[in-house]
Every structure is written in C-alpha cells, then in structure tokens.
Short mmCIF file of N, CA and C in Angstrom, two decimals:
data_model
loop_
_atom_site.label_atom_id
_atom_site.label_comp_id
_atom_site.label_asym_id
_atom_site.label_seq_id
_atom_site.Cartn_x
_atom_site.Cartn_y
_atom_site.Cartn_z
N MET D 26 3.47 -16.28 6.63
CA MET D 26 3.64 -15.59 5.52
C MET D 26 3.90 -14.03 7.56
N VAL D 27 5.12 -12.90 7.16
CA VAL D 27 5.27 -12.74 8.18
C VAL D 27 4.18 -11.08 8.16
N LYS D 28 4.23 -10.88 9.48
CA LYS D 28 2.82 -9.38 9.25
C LYS D 28 3.00 -8.42 8.80
N PRO D 29 2.90 -7.74 7.73
CA PRO D 29 3.62 -7.05 7.57
C PRO D 29 3.35 -5.56 8.45
N ARG D 30 4.40 -4.58 8.60
CA ARG D 30 4.85 -2.99 9.30
C ARG D 30 3.92 -2.25 8.90
N LEU D 31 3.54 -1.48 9.94
CA LEU D 31 2.71 -0.27 9.45
C LEU D 31 3.69 1.27 9.21
N PHE D 32 4.53 2.55 8.90
CA PHE D 32 4.61 3.09 8.62
C PHE D 32 3.71 4.37 7.64
N ILE D 33 2.87 4.73 8.58
CA ILE D 33 2.42 5.73 7.89
C ILE D 33 2.95 7.60 7.75
N TYR D 34 2.95 8.19 7.56
CA TYR D 34 3.45 9.37 7.29
C TYR D 34 3.35 10.88 6.04
N THR D 35 3.29 11.89 7.09
CA THR D 35 3.60 12.66 5.68
C THR D 35 5.01 14.00 5.06
N LEU D 36 4.76 14.25 4.41
CA LEU D 36 6.13 14.96 4.09
C LEU D 36 6.06 16.38 4.21
N TYR D 37 5.33 17.05 4.77
CA TYR D 37 5.10 18.59 4.70
C TYR D 37 4.01 18.51 6.54
N SER D 38 4.57 19.92 6.84
CA SER D 38 4.28 20.27 7.91
C SER D 38 2.80 20.76 7.74
N GLN D 39 1.36 20.64 8.52
CA GLN D 39 -0.13 21.23 8.25
C GLN D 39 0.01 22.50 7.83
N GLN D 40 0.80 23.34 8.17
CA GLN D 40 0.80 24.75 7.27
C GLN D 40 0.72 24.97 5.88
N ASP D 41 1.51 23.64 5.63
CA ASP D 41 1.60 23.68 4.08
C ASP D 41 1.17 23.34 3.55
N LEU D 42 0.20 22.83 3.64
CA LEU D 42 -0.89 21.63 2.89
C LEU D 42 -2.55 22.42 2.87
N THR D 43 -2.38 22.02 1.92
CA THR D 43 -3.80 22.30 1.57
C THR D 43 -4.93 21.43 1.72
N ARG D 44 -6.78 21.89 2.27
CA ARG D 44 -7.05 21.16 2.61
C ARG D 44 -6.97 19.75 1.92
N ALA D 45 -7.38 19.64 1.27
CA ALA D 45 -6.83 19.05 -0.18
C ALA D 45 -5.73 18.10 0.51
N GLN D 46 -4.98 18.06 0.52
CA GLN D 46 -3.23 17.72 0.40
C GLN D 46 -3.60 17.23 1.88
N MET D 47 -4.15 17.20 2.88
CA MET D 47 -4.45 17.08 4.60
C MET D 47 -5.00 16.08 4.45
N ASN D 48 -5.55 15.13 3.51
CA ASN D 48 -6.40 13.98 3.81
C ASN D 48 -5.31 13.31 3.16
N LEU D 49 -4.51 13.52 2.29
CA LEU D 49 -3.65 12.33 1.51
C LEU D 49 -2.49 11.66 2.29
N TYR D 50 -3.17 10.05 2.79
CA TYR D 50 -1.66 9.35 4.27
C TYR D 50 -1.19 8.96 2.78
N GLN D 51 0.08 8.81 3.02
CA GLN D 51 0.70 7.71 2.63
C GLN D 51 0.76 6.40 3.47
N LEU D 52 0.57 5.02 2.57
CA LEU D 52 1.00 3.58 4.43
C LEU D 52 2.60 2.78 2.98
N VAL D 53 3.34 2.69 3.75
CA VAL D 53 4.70 2.46 3.64
C VAL D 53 4.62 0.48 4.04
N TYR D 54 5.20 -0.31 3.26
CA TYR D 54 5.35 -1.52 4.10
C TYR D 54 5.40 -2.61 3.29
N ILE D 55 6.83 -3.46 4.26
CA ILE D 55 6.99 -4.54 3.70
C ILE D 55 6.30 -6.01 4.14
N SER D 56 6.52 -7.23 2.92
CA SER D 56 6.02 -8.13 3.50
C SER D 56 6.27 -8.98 2.73
N LYS D 57 6.62 -11.07 3.18
CA LYS D 57 7.52 -11.67 3.16
C LYS D 57 6.43 -12.47 2.28
N LEU D 58 6.57 -13.06 0.92
CA LEU D 58 5.90 -13.79 0.55
C LEU D 58 5.89 -15.53 1.08
N PRO D 59 5.31 -16.56 1.17
CA PRO D 59 5.04 -17.85 1.94
C PRO D 59 6.73 -18.65 0.98
N GLN D 60 6.53 -18.47 -0.15
CA GLN D 60 6.96 -18.52 -1.44
C GLN D 60 7.04 -17.76 -3.24
N PRO D 61 8.15 -18.39 -3.40
CA PRO D 61 7.92 -16.84 -4.18
C PRO D 61 7.06 -16.98 -5.76
N LEU D 62 7.13 -16.38 -6.06
CA LEU D 62 6.00 -16.47 -7.24
C LEU D 62 6.86 -15.82 -8.52
N SER D 63 5.73 -16.75 -8.96
CA SER D 63 6.26 -17.39 -10.87
C SER D 63 5.67 -15.74 -11.18
N PRO D 64 6.24 -15.34 -12.66
CA PRO D 64 6.41 -13.75 -12.89
C PRO D 64 5.05 -13.80 -13.33
N LYS D 65 3.96 -15.26 -14.20
CA LYS D 65 2.90 -14.46 -14.32
C LYS D 65 2.01 -14.87 -12.90
N ALA D 66 1.96 -15.07 -12.09
CA ALA D 66 1.40 -14.76 -11.07
C ALA D 66 1.46 -13.47 -9.92
N PHE D 67 3.14 -12.70 -10.40
CA PHE D 67 3.30 -11.78 -10.05
C PHE D 67 2.43 -10.40 -10.61
N LYS D 68 2.32 -10.66 -12.10
CA LYS D 68 1.63 -9.66 -13.34
C LYS D 68 0.27 -9.95 -12.58
N TYR D 69 -0.04 -11.17 -12.28
CA TYR D 69 -1.55 -10.95 -12.28
C TYR D 69 -1.48 -10.53 -10.71
N LEU D 70 -0.77 -10.56 -9.86
CA LEU D 70 -1.01 -9.77 -8.51
C LEU D 70 -1.27 -8.05 -8.84
N ILE D 71 -0.23 -7.41 -9.19
CA ILE D 71 -0.39 -6.53 -10.42
C ILE D 71 -1.19 -5.43 -10.62
N GLU D 72 -1.91 -6.95 -11.64
CA GLU D 72 -3.06 -6.17 -12.69
C GLU D 72 -4.83 -6.61 -10.95
N ASN D 73 -3.98 -7.26 -10.73
CA ASN D 73 -5.18 -7.10 -9.45
C ASN D 73 -5.45 -6.12 -9.21
N ALA D 74 -4.04 -5.28 -7.93
CA ALA D 74 -3.58 -4.50 -6.95
C ALA D 74 -4.40 -3.26 -7.57
N GLN D 75 -4.17 -2.64 -9.45
CA GLN D 75 -3.67 -1.82 -10.13
C GLN D 75 -5.96 -0.91 -10.33
N LEU D 76 -6.46 -2.98 -9.95
CA LEU D 76 -7.84 -2.19 -11.28
C LEU D 76 -8.16 -1.98 -9.90
N LYS D 77 -8.26 -2.80 -8.38
CA LYS D 77 -8.80 -2.09 -7.01
C LYS D 77 -8.29 -0.52 -6.58
N ASN D 78 -6.82 -0.43 -6.69
CA ASN D 78 -6.14 1.12 -6.83
C ASN D 78 -6.92 2.19 -7.07
N MET D 79 -7.38 1.57 -8.76
CA MET D 79 -8.31 3.32 -9.48
C MET D 79 -9.97 2.70 -8.93
N GLU D 80 -10.16 1.68 -8.86
CA GLU D 80 -11.71 1.67 -8.22
C GLU D 80 -11.44 2.48 -7.06
N ASN D 81 -10.35 2.82 -5.84
CA ASN D 81 -10.44 3.20 -4.70
C ASN D 81 -9.37 4.70 -4.68
N ASP D 82 -9.27 5.44 -5.61
CA ASP D 82 -8.20 6.18 -6.36
C ASP D 82 -7.54 6.36 -5.21
N VAL D 83 -6.91 5.37 -5.56
CA VAL D 83 -5.78 4.87 -4.48
C VAL D 83 -4.23 4.74 -5.38
N THR D 84 -3.15 5.31 -5.76
CA THR D 84 -2.15 5.43 -6.19
C THR D 84 -0.64 4.81 -5.00
N GLY D 85 -0.03 4.00 -5.96
CA GLY D 85 1.22 3.43 -5.01
C GLY D 85 2.58 3.00 -5.87
N ILE D 86 3.15 1.92 -5.73
CA ILE D 86 3.98 1.46 -5.92
C ILE D 86 4.14 -0.07 -5.68
N MET D 87 4.44 -0.75 -6.06
CA MET D 87 5.17 -2.37 -5.66
C MET D 87 6.38 -2.66 -5.63
N ILE D 88 7.11 -3.03 -4.97
CA ILE D 88 8.22 -3.51 -5.75
C ILE D 88 9.02 -4.98 -5.22
N LYS D 89 9.44 -5.54 -6.06
CA LYS D 89 9.41 -7.04 -5.40
C LYS D 89 10.68 -7.80 -5.54
N GLN D 90 11.43 -7.81 -4.26
CA GLN D 90 12.69 -8.52 -4.72
C GLN D 90 12.91 -10.20 -3.93
N GLY D 91 12.97 -11.57 -4.78
CA GLY D 91 12.62 -12.01 -3.93
C GLY D 91 11.39 -12.39 -3.65
N VAL D 92 11.27 -12.71 -2.03
CA VAL D 92 9.87 -13.20 -1.74
C VAL D 92 9.18 -12.01 -1.07
N HIS D 93 10.10 -11.27 -0.92
CA HIS D 93 10.05 -9.45 -0.10
C HIS D 93 9.06 -8.82 -1.36
N ILE D 94 8.30 -7.77 -0.99
CA ILE D 94 7.56 -7.04 -1.43
C ILE D 94 7.40 -6.14 -0.28
N LEU D 95 7.47 -4.44 -1.17
CA LEU D 95 7.97 -3.29 -0.90
C LEU D 95 6.43 -2.29 -1.57
N GLN D 96 5.60 -2.50 -0.49
CA GLN D 96 4.53 -1.07 -1.05
C GLN D 96 4.30 -0.31 -0.81
N VAL D 97 3.57 0.93 -1.72
CA VAL D 97 3.65 2.33 -0.97
C VAL D 97 2.47 2.63 -1.73
N LEU D 98 1.27 2.88 -1.31
CA LEU D 98 -0.16 3.35 -1.07
C LEU D 98 -0.03 4.69 -0.65
N GLU D 99 -1.46 5.71 -2.09
CA GLU D 99 -1.07 6.82 -1.64
C GLU D 99 -2.61 7.07 -1.91
N GLY D 100 -3.12 8.00 -0.09
CA GLY D 100 -4.78 7.60 -1.37
C GLY D 100 -5.42 9.00 0.63
N ASN D 101 -6.90 8.53 0.36
CA ASN D 101 -7.74 8.64 1.29
C ASN D 101 -7.27 8.09 3.00
N ARG D 102 -7.19 9.04 3.74
CA ARG D 102 -6.48 8.03 5.28
C ARG D 102 -7.22 7.01 5.37
N HIS D 103 -9.17 7.15 5.27
CA HIS D 103 -9.83 5.74 5.37
C HIS D 103 -9.55 4.83 4.54
N THR D 104 -9.66 4.69 3.09
CA THR D 104 -9.73 4.29 2.47
C THR D 104 -7.83 3.50 2.44
N ILE D 105 -7.00 4.20 2.86
CA ILE D 105 -5.81 3.34 3.04
C ILE D 105 -5.65 2.43 4.54
N GLN D 106 -6.16 3.22 5.89
CA GLN D 106 -6.41 2.20 7.12
C GLN D 106 -7.27 1.19 5.88
N GLU D 107 -8.79 1.25 5.77
CA GLU D 107 -8.98 -0.06 5.04
C GLU D 107 -8.87 -0.90 4.36
N LEU D 108 -7.00 -0.19 3.38
CA LEU D 108 -6.83 -1.40 2.98
C LEU D 108 -5.72 -2.39 3.77
N PHE D 109 -4.96 -0.92 4.90
CA PHE D 109 -4.14 -2.26 5.44
C PHE D 109 -4.48 -3.40 5.92
N GLU D 110 -5.98 -3.32 6.94
CA GLU D 110 -6.88 -3.31 7.31
C GLU D 110 -7.15 -5.22 6.41
N LEU D 111 -6.98 -5.27 5.05
CA LEU D 111 -7.00 -6.11 4.69
C LEU D 111 -5.54 -6.61 4.09
N ILE D 112 -4.82 -5.74 4.09
CA ILE D 112 -3.53 -6.51 3.60
C ILE D 112 -2.92 -7.27 4.99
N GLU D 113 -3.06 -6.93 6.34
CA GLU D 113 -2.49 -7.18 7.22
C GLU D 113 -3.53 -8.79 7.85
N ASN D 114 -4.54 -9.07 7.31
CA ASN D 114 -5.49 -10.30 7.35
C ASN D 114 -5.01 -11.16 6.24
N ASP D 115 -4.26 -10.63 5.18
CA ASP D 115 -4.96 -11.50 4.20
C ASP D 115 -3.33 -12.51 4.68
N PRO D 116 -3.63 -13.85 4.57
CA PRO D 116 -2.37 -15.27 5.18
C PRO D 116 -1.68 -14.74 4.12
#
C-alpha cells in the first residue's frame, strides 16, 4: 500500500476563530488500496469508519475512485493525529 500523505490545514486565520474552533483540525489524505474493493467490502469499510468517527467525535467524507481513496477528517487535533498514526500504519 502506498503510504498516505498528510495535509493538515485550517481555513481561517487564528484571529477569526473562537476557542472551540481553534481546536478543530482537518486531515486530508489519499491512499491506494492493494486491490479493488467489492461494493460489499466498501460498504463495510464505510460503516466501520462511521461508527469509529461517531465514537471519536470526528466528521468527514470518504471518496473512492477505483483503488484510490480520498478522505477528509475533521475533529480535535489530538484525535486526528492519533487517527492518522493508525491510518499510516495500516497495511
């Protein structure tokens, strides 16, 4: 699997953000699957991600094109960093 690339960015300057918003981080990454997923396997992946995201108070989107997946995750900085470490080490 190709290692995902990490892009974390904020959309507003620090002056424009409230204290709660300042702790909101976005992670955008692209990964490549070792082989195509069946629709059933992709549905399982999405459902599993939704459950984990709800438990961790994370929102996001996942887009699949062939063997490539683009994902955007938003949440607490610490949580997003931990999730990226898990994603990065996923075989």
